[in-house]
Coordinates of C-alpha atoms and ligand atoms in Angstrom, one line a residue:
X1 CA 60.0 104.6 123.0
X2 CA 60.0 103.0 126.2
X3 CA 60.3 105.5 128.7
X4 CA 60.4 103.7 132.1
X5 CA 61.2 100.0 133.1
X6 CA 58.6 98.6 135.4
X7 CA 61.4 96.6 137.0
X8 CA 59.5 95.7 140.2
X9 CA 56.7 93.8 138.0
X10 CA 59.4 91.7 136.1
X11 CA 58.9 88.0 136.8
X12 CA 62.5 87.6 138.2
X13 CA 64.5 88.2 141.3
X14 CA 67.8 87.5 139.4
X15 CA 69.6 90.8 139.8
X16 CA 72.4 90.1 137.1
X17 CA 69.4 89.2 134.8
X18 CA 67.7 92.4 135.6
X19 CA 70.6 94.6 135.2
X20 CA 71.7 93.0 131.9
X21 CA 68.3 93.4 130.4
X22 CA 67.9 97.1 131.4
X23 CA 71.5 97.7 129.8
X24 CA 70.6 95.9 126.5
X25 CA 67.1 97.5 126.3
X26 CA 68.9 100.9 126.7
X27 CA 71.2 100.2 123.9
X28 CA 68.6 98.8 121.5
X29 CA 65.8 101.3 122.4
X30 CA 62.7 99.0 121.8
X31 CA 59.2 100.5 122.3
X32 CA 58.2 97.7 124.5
X33 CA 59.6 94.8 126.5
X34 CA 57.8 91.5 127.0
X35 CA 58.9 88.6 129.2
X36 CA 58.0 85.5 127.5
X37 CA 56.2 82.9 129.8
X38 CA 55.7 80.1 127.4
X39 CA 52.0 79.8 127.9
X40 CA 49.5 78.6 125.3
X41 CA 47.7 82.1 125.5
X42 CA 50.9 83.9 124.8
X43 CA 51.5 81.7 121.7
X44 CA 48.0 82.5 120.3
X45 CA 48.7 86.2 120.9
X46 CA 52.1 86.1 119.2
X47 CA 50.8 84.2 116.3
X48 CA 47.8 86.6 115.7
X49 CA 50.3 89.6 115.8
X50 CA 52.6 88.0 113.3
X51 CA 49.8 87.0 111.1
X52 CA 48.6 90.6 111.1
X53 CA 51.9 92.1 110.0
X54 CA 52.4 89.2 107.4
X55 CA 55.5 88.0 109.2
X56 CA 53.8 84.8 109.2
X57 CA 51.2 83.3 107.2
X58 CA 48.6 80.8 108.3
X59 CA 48.4 77.4 106.3
X60 CA 45.2 75.7 105.8
X61 CA 44.1 74.7 109.2
X62 CA 42.3 71.5 107.9
X63 CA 45.2 70.1 106.0
X64 CA 48.2 71.6 108.2
X65 CA 46.6 72.0 111.7
X66 CA 48.7 74.5 113.8
X67 CA 51.1 75.1 111.0
X68 CA 52.7 78.5 110.0
X69 CA 54.5 79.7 107.0
X70 CA 57.5 82.1 106.9
X71 CA 59.9 83.6 104.5
X72 CA 63.3 85.0 105.3
X73 CA 64.9 88.0 103.4
X74 CA 66.4 86.9 100.1
X75 CA 70.1 87.6 101.3
X76 CA 69.4 85.9 104.5
X77 CA 68.9 82.0 104.0
X78 CA 71.6 80.2 105.6
X79 CA 74.3 80.6 108.3
X80 CA 77.0 83.1 107.3
X81 CA 80.0 81.7 108.4
X82 CA 82.2 84.5 107.2
X83 CA 80.3 86.9 109.5
X84 CA 80.6 84.4 112.6
X85 CA 83.3 85.2 115.2
X86 CA 84.8 83.9 118.2
X87 CA 85.6 86.8 120.4
X88 CA 88.6 85.7 122.9
X89 CA 91.5 87.6 124.2
X90 CA 94.0 85.8 122.0
X91 CA 93.7 84.6 118.4
X92 CA 95.4 81.6 119.3
X93 CA 92.4 80.5 121.5
X94 CA 89.8 80.7 118.8
X95 CA 92.3 78.9 116.4
X96 CA 92.5 78.7 112.6
X97 CA 89.2 77.1 112.4
X98 CA 87.4 80.3 113.5
X99 CA 87.1 83.9 112.6
X100 CA 88.5 86.1 115.4
X101 CA 87.9 89.5 116.8
X102 CA 89.0 90.7 120.2
X103 CA 86.2 91.2 122.5
X104 CA 86.6 94.8 122.8
X105 CA 86.3 95.3 119.0
X106 CA 83.3 92.9 119.0
X107 CA 81.3 94.8 121.5
X108 CA 82.3 98.0 119.8
X109 CA 81.4 96.9 116.1
X110 CA 78.2 95.2 117.1
X111 CA 77.2 97.6 119.8
X112 CA 77.1 100.2 116.8
X113 CA 74.7 98.0 115.0
X114 CA 72.4 97.2 118.1
X115 CA 72.3 100.9 119.0
X116 CA 68.6 102.0 118.5
X117 CA 67.9 98.8 116.4
X118 CA 64.9 98.0 118.1
X119 CA 63.1 101.3 117.7
X120 CA 59.4 100.8 117.0
X121 CA 59.5 97.3 117.9
X122 CA 59.1 95.0 121.0
X123 CA 62.2 93.3 122.9
X124 CA 61.0 89.8 123.8
X125 CA 62.9 88.2 126.7
X126 CA 63.1 84.5 126.4
X127 CA 64.5 82.3 129.3
X128 CA 65.3 78.9 128.0
X129 CA 66.8 75.7 129.2
X130 CA 69.0 73.6 126.9
X131 CA 68.5 70.1 128.3
X132 CA 65.8 68.9 130.7
X133 CA 65.0 71.8 133.2
X134 CA 67.1 71.0 136.4
X135 CA 69.2 68.3 134.7
X136 CA 73.0 68.1 135.7
X137 CA 73.5 68.5 131.8
X138 CA 71.3 71.6 131.4
X139 CA 72.3 75.1 130.8
X140 CA 70.1 78.0 131.0
X141 CA 70.2 80.8 128.5
X142 CA 68.1 84.1 128.1
X143 CA 67.7 85.4 124.5
X144 CA 66.4 88.9 123.9
X145 CA 65.0 89.3 120.4
X146 CA 62.9 91.7 118.4
X147 CA 61.5 88.9 116.2
X148 CA 58.4 86.9 117.0
X149 CA 59.4 84.3 114.5
X150 CA 62.4 83.6 116.9
X151 CA 60.2 83.4 119.9
X152 CA 57.8 81.0 118.2
X153 CA 60.8 78.8 116.9
X154 CA 62.5 78.8 120.5
X155 CA 59.1 77.6 121.7
X156 CA 59.4 74.5 119.7
X157 CA 63.4 74.0 119.9
X158 CA 63.8 74.5 123.5
X159 CA 62.3 74.3 126.8
X160 CA 61.3 77.9 127.7
X161 CA 59.2 80.3 129.7
X162 CA 58.3 80.7 133.4
X163 CA 59.5 77.3 134.5
X164 CA 63.2 78.3 133.6
X165 CA 63.1 81.4 135.3
X166 CA 61.9 79.5 138.4
X167 CA 64.9 77.2 138.0
X168 CA 67.4 80.1 137.3
X169 CA 66.4 81.6 140.7
X170 CA 67.7 84.8 142.2
X171 CA 71.5 84.1 141.5
X172 CA 71.7 81.3 138.9
X173 CA 74.1 81.6 135.8
X174 CA 72.9 81.9 132.3
X175 CA 74.4 82.6 128.8
X176 CA 73.3 86.2 127.8
X177 CA 72.0 85.9 124.2
X178 CA 71.2 89.1 122.2
X179 CA 69.5 89.2 119.0
X180 CA 68.3 91.9 116.7
X181 CA 67.1 91.7 113.1
X182 CA 68.3 95.4 112.9
X183 CA 67.9 96.2 109.1
X184 CA 68.9 92.5 107.7
X185 CA 71.6 94.3 105.8
X186 CA 74.3 91.6 105.1
X187 CA 77.0 94.2 105.3
X188 CA 75.9 95.1 108.8
X189 CA 75.5 91.4 109.9
X190 CA 77.5 89.8 112.8
X191 CA 77.3 86.5 114.8
X192 CA 79.6 87.1 117.7
X193 CA 80.4 84.8 120.6
X194 CA 82.1 85.7 123.8
X195 CA 83.1 82.4 125.5
X196 CA 84.7 84.1 128.4
X197 CA 81.8 86.3 129.1
X198 CA 79.1 83.5 128.3
X199 CA 77.7 86.0 125.9
X200 CA 76.3 85.7 122.2
X201 CA 75.6 88.9 120.1
X202 CA 73.8 88.2 116.6
X203 CA 72.6 91.3 114.7
X204 CA 71.4 91.7 111.2
X205 CA 69.8 88.3 110.4
X206 CA 66.5 86.6 110.7
X207 CA 67.6 83.1 109.6
X208 CA 67.5 80.1 111.9
X209 CA 70.9 79.0 112.6
X210 CA 72.1 82.7 113.0
X211 CA 69.3 83.7 115.4
X212 CA 67.9 80.7 117.4
X213 CA 70.7 81.2 119.6
X214 CA 70.2 78.0 121.7
X215 CA 71.1 75.9 118.9
X216 CA 74.5 76.2 117.0
X217 CA 75.7 79.4 119.1
X218 CA 74.9 78.1 122.6
X219 CA 74.7 74.3 122.2
X220 CA 77.8 73.9 120.1
X221 CA 80.1 77.0 120.0
X222 CA 79.7 78.2 123.7
X223 CA 78.9 74.6 125.2
X224 CA 82.0 73.2 123.4
X225 CA 84.0 75.8 125.2
X226 CA 82.5 75.2 128.5
X227 CA 82.6 71.4 128.0
X228 CA 86.4 71.6 127.7
X229 CA 87.0 73.2 130.9
X230 CA 84.2 71.4 132.7
X231 CA 85.1 68.0 131.4
X232 CA 82.4 66.9 129.3
X233 CA 81.5 67.0 125.4
X234 CA 79.3 69.2 123.4
X235 CA 79.0 67.4 119.8
X236 CA 77.3 67.9 116.5
X237 CA 75.7 64.4 116.7
X238 CA 72.5 62.6 116.4
X239 CA 71.5 60.1 119.2
X240 CA 69.4 57.1 118.4
X241 CA 68.6 54.0 120.3
X242 CA 68.4 50.6 118.5
X243 CA 66.3 48.1 120.3
X244 CA 67.6 44.5 119.5
X245 CA 65.3 41.4 119.6
X246 CA 65.8 40.8 123.1
X247 CA 64.5 44.2 124.0
X248 CA 67.9 45.8 124.9
X249 CA 68.4 49.2 123.5
X250 CA 72.0 50.0 122.3
X251 CA 72.5 54.0 121.8
X252 CA 74.5 55.5 119.2
X253 CA 75.8 58.8 118.8
X254 CA 76.7 59.8 115.2
X255 CA 78.3 62.9 113.4
X256 CA 78.1 63.5 109.7
X257 CA 79.0 66.4 107.6
X258 CA 76.0 68.1 105.9
X259 CA 74.1 66.3 103.0
X260 CA 74.7 62.8 104.4
X261 CA 71.2 62.2 105.7
X262 CA 71.8 62.6 109.4
X263 CA 68.2 63.2 110.3
X264 CA 67.2 60.3 108.1
X265 CA 69.4 58.1 110.1
X266 CA 68.1 59.3 113.4
X267 CA 64.6 58.5 112.3
X268 CA 65.5 55.3 110.4
X269 CA 62.7 52.7 109.8
X270 CA 63.8 48.8 109.9
X271 CA 63.8 47.4 106.4
X272 CA 61.3 44.5 105.7
X273 CA 64.3 41.9 105.6
X274 CA 65.3 42.8 109.2
X275 CA 61.9 43.8 110.8
X276 CA 61.0 40.2 111.5
X277 CA 63.8 39.9 113.9
X278 CA 62.1 42.7 116.1
X279 CA 64.3 45.5 115.6
X280 CA 63.0 49.2 116.7
X281 CA 64.7 52.5 116.3
X282 CA 64.1 55.1 119.0
X283 CA 65.1 58.7 118.0
X284 CA 66.6 60.8 120.9
X285 CA 68.0 63.7 118.8
X286 CA 69.0 64.6 115.2
X287 CA 71.7 67.3 115.6
X288 CA 73.4 67.9 119.1
X289 CA 74.5 65.6 121.8
X290 CA 75.8 66.8 125.2
X291 CA 77.7 63.9 126.7
X292 CA 79.1 63.4 130.4
X293 CA 80.9 60.6 132.0
X294 CA 78.5 59.3 134.7
X295 CA 79.5 57.3 138.0
X296 CA 79.5 53.9 136.0
X297 CA 82.5 55.2 133.9
X298 CA 80.4 55.3 130.7
X299 CA 79.5 58.2 128.6
X300 CA 75.9 59.4 128.8
X301 CA 74.0 61.8 126.3
X302 CA 71.2 64.1 126.2
X303 CA 69.8 65.9 123.4
X304 CA 69.6 69.4 124.6
X305 CA 66.8 70.5 122.0
X306 CA 63.1 69.8 121.9
X307 CA 62.5 70.3 118.3
X308 CA 63.9 69.4 114.8
X309 CA 65.0 72.3 112.7
X310 CA 65.4 70.1 109.6
X311 CA 66.3 70.6 105.9
X312 CA 62.9 70.3 104.0
X313 CA 64.0 69.4 100.2
X314 CA 64.6 65.7 99.7
X315 CA 62.4 64.7 102.8
X316 CA 59.6 62.6 101.6
X317 CA 57.9 59.2 102.6
X318 CA 60.7 57.2 101.1
X319 CA 63.7 58.9 102.5
X320 CA 62.3 59.7 106.0
X321 CA 58.7 58.7 106.7
X322 CA 58.9 59.6 110.2
X323 CA 59.9 63.2 109.5
X324 CA 57.0 63.5 107.2
X325 CA 54.7 62.4 110.0
X326 CA 56.3 64.8 112.5
X327 CA 55.7 67.9 110.4
X328 CA 52.1 67.1 109.9
X329 CA 50.9 69.6 112.4
X330 CA 52.1 72.5 114.8
X331 CA 55.2 73.0 112.5
X332 CA 56.7 76.2 111.2
X333 CA 57.8 76.0 107.5
X334 CA 60.5 78.4 106.3
X335 CA 61.4 79.4 102.6
X336 CA 59.4 76.5 101.1
X337 CA 56.8 76.9 98.3
X338 CA 53.5 78.3 99.2
X339 CA 50.8 76.7 97.1
X340 CA 47.6 78.6 96.0
X341 CA 45.4 76.4 98.5
X342 CA 47.6 77.6 101.5
X343 CA 49.7 74.2 101.5
X344 CA 53.3 73.9 101.2
X345 CA 55.6 72.0 98.8
X346 CA 59.4 71.5 98.4
X347 CA 61.6 69.8 95.8
X348 CA 61.4 65.9 96.4
X349 CA 58.2 66.1 98.3
X350 CA 55.7 63.2 97.7
X351 CA 52.7 63.5 95.6
X352 CA 51.7 65.8 92.6
X353 CA 53.9 68.8 92.0
X354 CA 51.8 71.9 92.4
X355 CA 51.1 73.8 89.0
X356 CA 51.9 77.0 90.6
X357 CA 52.9 78.7 93.8
X358 CA 54.8 81.5 95.5
X359 CA 58.4 80.4 95.9
X360 CA 60.8 81.1 98.9
X361 CA 61.7 84.6 97.4
X362 CA 58.0 85.6 97.5
X363 CA 57.7 85.4 93.6
X364 CA 55.1 83.6 91.3
X365 CA 56.7 80.1 90.5
X366 CA 55.8 77.3 88.2
X367 CA 57.5 73.9 88.0
X368 CA 60.2 73.7 85.2
X369 CA 60.9 77.5 85.4
X370 CA 64.4 78.7 84.2
X371 CA 65.9 82.1 84.9
X372 CA 67.7 84.4 82.4
X373 CA 70.8 82.4 82.4
X374 CA 68.9 79.2 81.8
X375 CA 69.2 78.0 85.5
X376 CA 66.6 76.2 87.1
X377 CA 64.6 78.3 89.5
X378 CA 63.9 76.7 92.9
X379 CA 60.4 76.6 94.3
X380 CA 61.7 75.9 98.0
X381 CA 65.1 77.3 98.8
X382 CA 67.7 74.2 99.1
X383 CA 68.3 75.2 102.7
X384 CA 64.4 75.5 103.5
X385 CA 63.3 74.3 106.9
X386 CA 60.7 72.8 109.0
X387 CA 60.6 73.4 113.0
X388 CA 58.8 70.6 114.5
X389 CA 58.5 69.3 118.1
X390 CA 60.3 66.1 118.6
X391 CA 57.3 64.7 120.7
X392 CA 55.4 64.5 117.3
X393 CA 58.0 62.1 116.0
X394 CA 56.6 58.4 116.0
X395 CA 60.0 57.1 116.7
X396 CA 60.7 59.5 119.6
X397 CA 62.5 57.9 122.7
X398 CA 60.6 57.8 126.1
X399 CA 64.0 59.0 127.5
X400 CA 64.2 62.3 126.1
X401 CA 63.5 63.9 129.6
X402 CA 65.7 61.7 131.4
X403 CA 68.1 64.0 133.6
X404 CA 71.1 61.7 133.1
X405 CA 70.2 60.9 129.4
X406 CA 71.1 57.6 127.8
X407 CA 74.3 55.6 127.8
X408 CA 76.3 55.6 124.6
X409 CA 77.7 52.5 123.4
X410 CA 78.9 53.4 120.0
X411 CA 80.3 56.5 118.3
X412 CA 79.9 56.7 114.6
X413 CA 81.5 59.0 112.3
X414 CA 80.6 59.2 108.4
X415 CA 81.2 61.0 105.3
X416 CA 80.4 60.9 101.6
X417 CA 83.3 59.3 99.8
X418 CA 82.8 58.0 96.3
X419 CA 85.8 55.5 96.4
X420 CA 88.0 55.7 99.4
X421 CA 86.1 54.5 102.6
X422 CA 84.5 51.0 103.1
X423 CA 80.9 50.8 104.1
X424 CA 81.9 50.5 107.7
X425 CA 85.0 50.0 109.9
X426 CA 85.7 50.0 113.6
X427 CA 88.7 51.9 115.2
X428 CA 91.4 49.9 117.1
X429 CA 90.9 51.9 120.1
X430 CA 89.8 55.2 121.3
X431 CA 92.8 57.1 120.1
X432 CA 92.5 55.7 116.9
X433 CA 88.9 56.6 116.8
X434 CA 89.7 60.2 117.7
X435 CA 91.9 60.2 114.6
X436 CA 89.2 58.9 112.5
X437 CA 86.9 61.6 113.7
X438 CA 89.5 64.2 113.1
X439 CA 90.0 63.3 109.5
X440 CA 86.3 63.1 108.5
X441 CA 85.6 64.4 105.1
X442 CA 82.9 64.6 102.5
X443 CA 83.1 65.1 98.7
X444 CA 81.0 67.7 97.4
X445 CA 77.9 66.6 95.4
X446 CA 76.6 68.0 92.3
X447 CA 73.8 69.8 94.2
X448 CA 76.2 71.8 96.2
X449 CA 77.8 74.9 95.0
X450 CA 81.6 74.5 94.2
X451 CA 83.8 71.9 92.5
X452 CA 82.3 68.6 92.3
X453 CA 84.1 65.9 94.1
X454 CA 86.3 68.1 96.0
X455 CA 87.3 66.7 99.4
X456 CA 86.4 68.9 102.3
X457 CA 87.7 68.1 105.7
X458 CA 85.3 68.5 108.5
X459 CA 86.6 66.9 111.8
X460 CA 83.7 65.5 113.9
X461 CA 81.5 67.6 111.7
X462 CA 82.4 70.3 114.1
X463 CA 84.5 72.7 111.8
X464 CA 82.0 75.6 111.9
X465 CA 80.8 74.8 115.4
X466 CA 83.8 74.5 117.6
X467 CA 84.0 77.5 119.8
X468 CA 87.9 77.2 120.2
X469 CA 90.9 76.0 118.7
X470 CA 90.4 72.6 117.0
X471 CA 93.9 71.3 117.9
X472 CA 92.8 71.7 121.6
X473 CA 89.5 70.2 120.8
X474 CA 91.3 67.1 119.6
X475 CA 93.2 66.9 122.8
X476 CA 90.1 67.2 124.8
X477 CA 88.8 64.1 122.9
X478 CA 91.9 62.2 123.8
X479 CA 91.8 63.4 127.5
X480 CA 88.0 62.2 127.7
X481 CA 89.0 58.9 126.5
X482 CA 91.5 58.4 129.5
X483 CA 88.8 59.2 132.0
X484 CA 86.4 56.6 130.9
X485 CA 86.3 53.1 132.2
X486 CA 83.9 51.9 129.5
X487 CA 84.5 54.4 126.6
X488 CA 82.2 53.8 123.7
X489 CA 83.6 51.9 120.5
X490 CA 84.1 54.3 117.6
X491 CA 83.2 53.5 113.9
X492 CA 83.2 55.0 110.4
X493 CA 80.5 54.6 107.8
X494 CA 80.0 55.5 104.4
X495 CA 76.8 55.1 102.7
X496 CA 77.9 56.7 99.3
X497 CA 80.6 54.4 97.8
X498 CA 80.2 54.3 93.9
X499 CA 80.9 51.4 91.4
X500 CA 82.8 51.9 88.2
X501 CA 79.6 53.0 86.5
X502 CA 79.0 55.7 89.0
X503 CA 76.0 53.9 90.9
X504 CA 75.6 53.7 94.6
X505 CA 76.6 50.2 95.6
X506 CA 74.9 50.3 98.9
X507 CA 71.1 50.9 99.1
X508 CA 71.3 52.9 102.1
X509 CA 68.2 54.3 104.1
X510 CA 66.5 51.7 106.1
X511 CA 69.0 49.1 105.0
X512 CA 71.7 50.8 106.9
X513 CA 70.2 49.1 109.9
X514 CA 72.3 46.0 108.8
X515 CA 75.3 48.2 109.3
X516 CA 74.1 49.2 112.8
X517 CA 73.3 45.6 113.6
X518 CA 77.0 44.7 113.0
X519 CA 78.1 47.8 115.0
X520 CA 75.9 46.6 118.0
X521 CA 77.2 43.0 117.8
X522 CA 80.8 44.4 117.7
X523 CA 79.9 46.3 120.9
X524 CA 78.7 43.0 122.4
X525 CA 81.6 41.1 121.1
X526 CA 79.4 38.7 119.0
X527 CA 80.3 39.8 115.5
X528 CA 83.3 38.9 113.3
X529 CA 85.6 41.0 111.4
X530 CA 88.9 41.2 109.5
X531 CA 91.8 43.2 110.8
X532 CA 93.2 45.7 108.2
X533 CA 95.4 48.7 107.9
X534 CA 92.6 51.2 108.6
X535 CA 90.7 49.3 111.4
X536 CA 88.3 46.2 111.7
X537 CA 86.1 45.6 108.5
X538 CA 83.3 43.0 108.4
X539 CA 83.7 40.1 105.9
X540 CA 80.5 40.0 103.9
X541 CA 79.4 37.1 106.1
X542 CA 79.7 39.1 109.1
X543 CA 76.7 41.3 107.9
X544 CA 73.0 40.2 107.7
X545 CA 72.0 40.6 104.1
X546 CA 68.9 38.6 104.1
X547 CA 66.4 39.8 101.6
X548 CA 68.9 42.1 99.9
X549 CA 70.0 41.7 96.3
X550 CA 73.6 42.6 96.3
X551 CA 76.0 40.8 94.3
X552 CA 78.8 39.1 96.2
X553 CA 81.5 41.0 94.2
X554 CA 79.7 44.3 95.0
X555 CA 79.9 43.5 98.8
X556 CA 83.6 42.7 98.4
X557 CA 84.1 46.1 96.7
X558 CA 82.1 47.8 99.5
X559 CA 84.1 46.3 102.1
X560 CA 87.7 46.6 100.5
X561 CA 90.4 49.3 100.7
X562 CA 92.7 50.3 98.0
X563 CA 96.2 50.8 99.6
X564 CA 97.4 53.4 97.0
X565 CA 94.2 55.6 97.5
X566 CA 94.8 55.4 101.2
X567 CA 98.4 56.4 100.9
X568 CA 97.3 59.3 99.0
X569 CA 94.8 60.3 101.8
X570 CA 97.6 59.9 104.3
X571 CA 99.4 62.8 102.5
X572 CA 96.1 64.9 102.3
X573 CA 95.6 64.3 106.1
X574 CA 99.1 65.4 106.8
X575 CA 98.5 68.9 105.0
X576 CA 95.4 69.4 106.9
X577 CA 96.9 68.4 110.3
X578 CA 99.5 71.1 109.6
X579 CA 97.0 73.9 109.3
X580 CA 96.5 73.6 113.2
X581 CA 100.3 74.2 113.8
X582 CA 101.6 73.4 117.0
X583 CA 98.1 73.3 118.6
X584 CA 97.7 69.7 116.9
X585 CA 98.4 67.0 119.5
X586 CA 101.4 64.8 118.8
X587 CA 99.2 61.7 119.1
X588 CA 97.3 62.7 115.9
X589 CA 100.7 62.6 114.1
X590 CA 101.5 59.2 115.6
X591 CA 98.3 57.9 114.5
X592 CA 98.9 59.1 111.0
X593 CA 102.3 57.6 111.1
X594 CA 100.9 54.2 112.4
X595 CA 98.5 54.2 109.5
X596 CA 101.0 55.0 106.9
X597 CA 103.2 52.2 108.2
X598 CA 100.2 49.6 108.3
X599 CA 99.5 50.5 104.7
X600 CA 103.0 49.9 103.7
X601 CA 103.2 46.4 105.2
Ligands
LIG1 O1 70.0 60.1 103.9 C1 70.5 59.2 103.3 N1 70.8 58.0 103.8 C2 70.8 57.8 105.3 C3 69.4 57.2 105.6 C4 69.2 56.6 106.8 N2 70.6 59.4 102.0 C5 70.2 60.9 101.4 C6 71.3 61.8 101.4 C7 71.0 63.2 101.2 C8 70.5 64.0 102.3 C9 71.2 58.5 101.0 N3 71.5 58.6 99.7 C10 71.8 57.5 101.7 C11 71.4 57.1 103.1 O2 71.9 56.0 103.6 N4 72.1 56.6 100.6 C12 72.1 57.4 99.6 C13 72.5 57.0 98.1 C14 71.6 56.3 97.5 C15 70.6 57.1 96.8 C16 69.4 56.3 96.0 C17 69.4 54.9 96.2 C18 70.6 54.3 96.8 C19 71.5 55.0 97.5 N5 68.5 54.0 95.5 C20 67.8 54.4 94.5 O3 67.8 55.5 94.0 C21 66.8 53.3 94.0
LIG2 MN1 73.6 70.4 112.3

């Protein structure tokens, strides 16, 4: 038991911070308290300690230099949305898109779980900055945690340590982030957000999205709330630069629901057929974009993170060579297969399948294994992850530290639609683009749990991450459009359209650059299109398809719309909009009506 706090030796003069750390430590009762400085020496020390307890396993340092392996508890392998709450005074503020608890109840319920939860453990104090330290975009957080795994992940995912405390100074503001694994019991797990208090309390989990509090909790849920009141945007978007043959870089921010290959797109490699033109791709981020209007009237974006926390299964030298090169060193692998030679493997990795290994549950595993009910036993968990520094990505942009970010020319929404949506289309204007984002949807794949083909709406890919009522969020998007002199153009893409035999019509992956090329040319008013009921769609000849072997009729299908399917979609959208009640802006219904009328013409 920690008997006294040596407060005079603490590396900060920030009174609010000191008071809060004392209060939280009195509640959680750790045996020791450590201020994380972010140094290399500290990293070595923490790794050594976690290796000794088995919390981490050292991989073969010849093959995987600097790499570590970790498993989370079997009941703790994904974000737990049903245990995630927004704690605001009124439920209306949280909206139908969030679970809600009053702040009083939240503090009381979680407080009972935090009480004494760190007995026998060390409480680590992690000061971190989301966004370049000192940038006008940046927000400082301080996470208290009893997990070394969390400290080592935050070290990759954020700018952290002494430099952040320096920036915070004696009276700087910060998001108070409290985390304890407690007993990892999922009946005593809560992920609570207190937007009015700028605080996050997460207890009972050790899984990334629930515990790396700078990521979804701060950079999306809390930040989206702050962004609305401060007049900026916190979005679930990748950021990429496409350098055209003349050396000009167009920056794109893009939102996709899960399982659409967002990380793959962010790290795209130009295809052979287009490479000779001189295109290059620059990755700025793969998950989160913070965007502000600058003095030029344009929208500028930073990636608040410094790492990738990517899904491992399906990542290979075909789907994402840059990701494979990124995770070769200094990477933490979570819930993948551990091979006998202290290597790692996941479903869909290149090379030979290991003949045996220890799977994500820590059990002996062989390829082809089935359980009692005849179902395939996974080696790696489908949600297994790599945590790797962005600086190791071969395509990383040299502007990731720029304090004003990169200027966004195009916003791209996407989804997985087998039949409805064409390969790409452009919104008529900002308001119509907001409507397209608000109606985003994906169809469930066979790989996902639940009914295959079911349409799930996920506006702007923010449904699980918007920290307030989504009706108000759509209004904020509309308001932002009015404030910009040069708003980005808005597009929608669908890489997943099927032919009558159920085969993908578009080759996807690197070939998507052909679609991005059209998007860029539209931004510079140099590409043709056809005006349709849903927006501007390219004609087949408006896309550069050189070197691609797609029949003319297939291209026509990819770029076509079926009015009856779209009228059915209109009815589905209306039902979805109604779930937001009176919070839904009238403009969204005007857009819906406009679409219905254009379809009937
Ligand atoms: O990530 C994907 N992208 C974006 C890449 C930049 N995936 C993988 C989705 C799961 C995460 C895709 N899958 C894409 C895509 O553009 N397209 C498809 C569908 C597809 C799959 C295989 C083939 C073609 C399309 N081709 C062959 O199998 C040969
Ligand atoms: Mn994400």
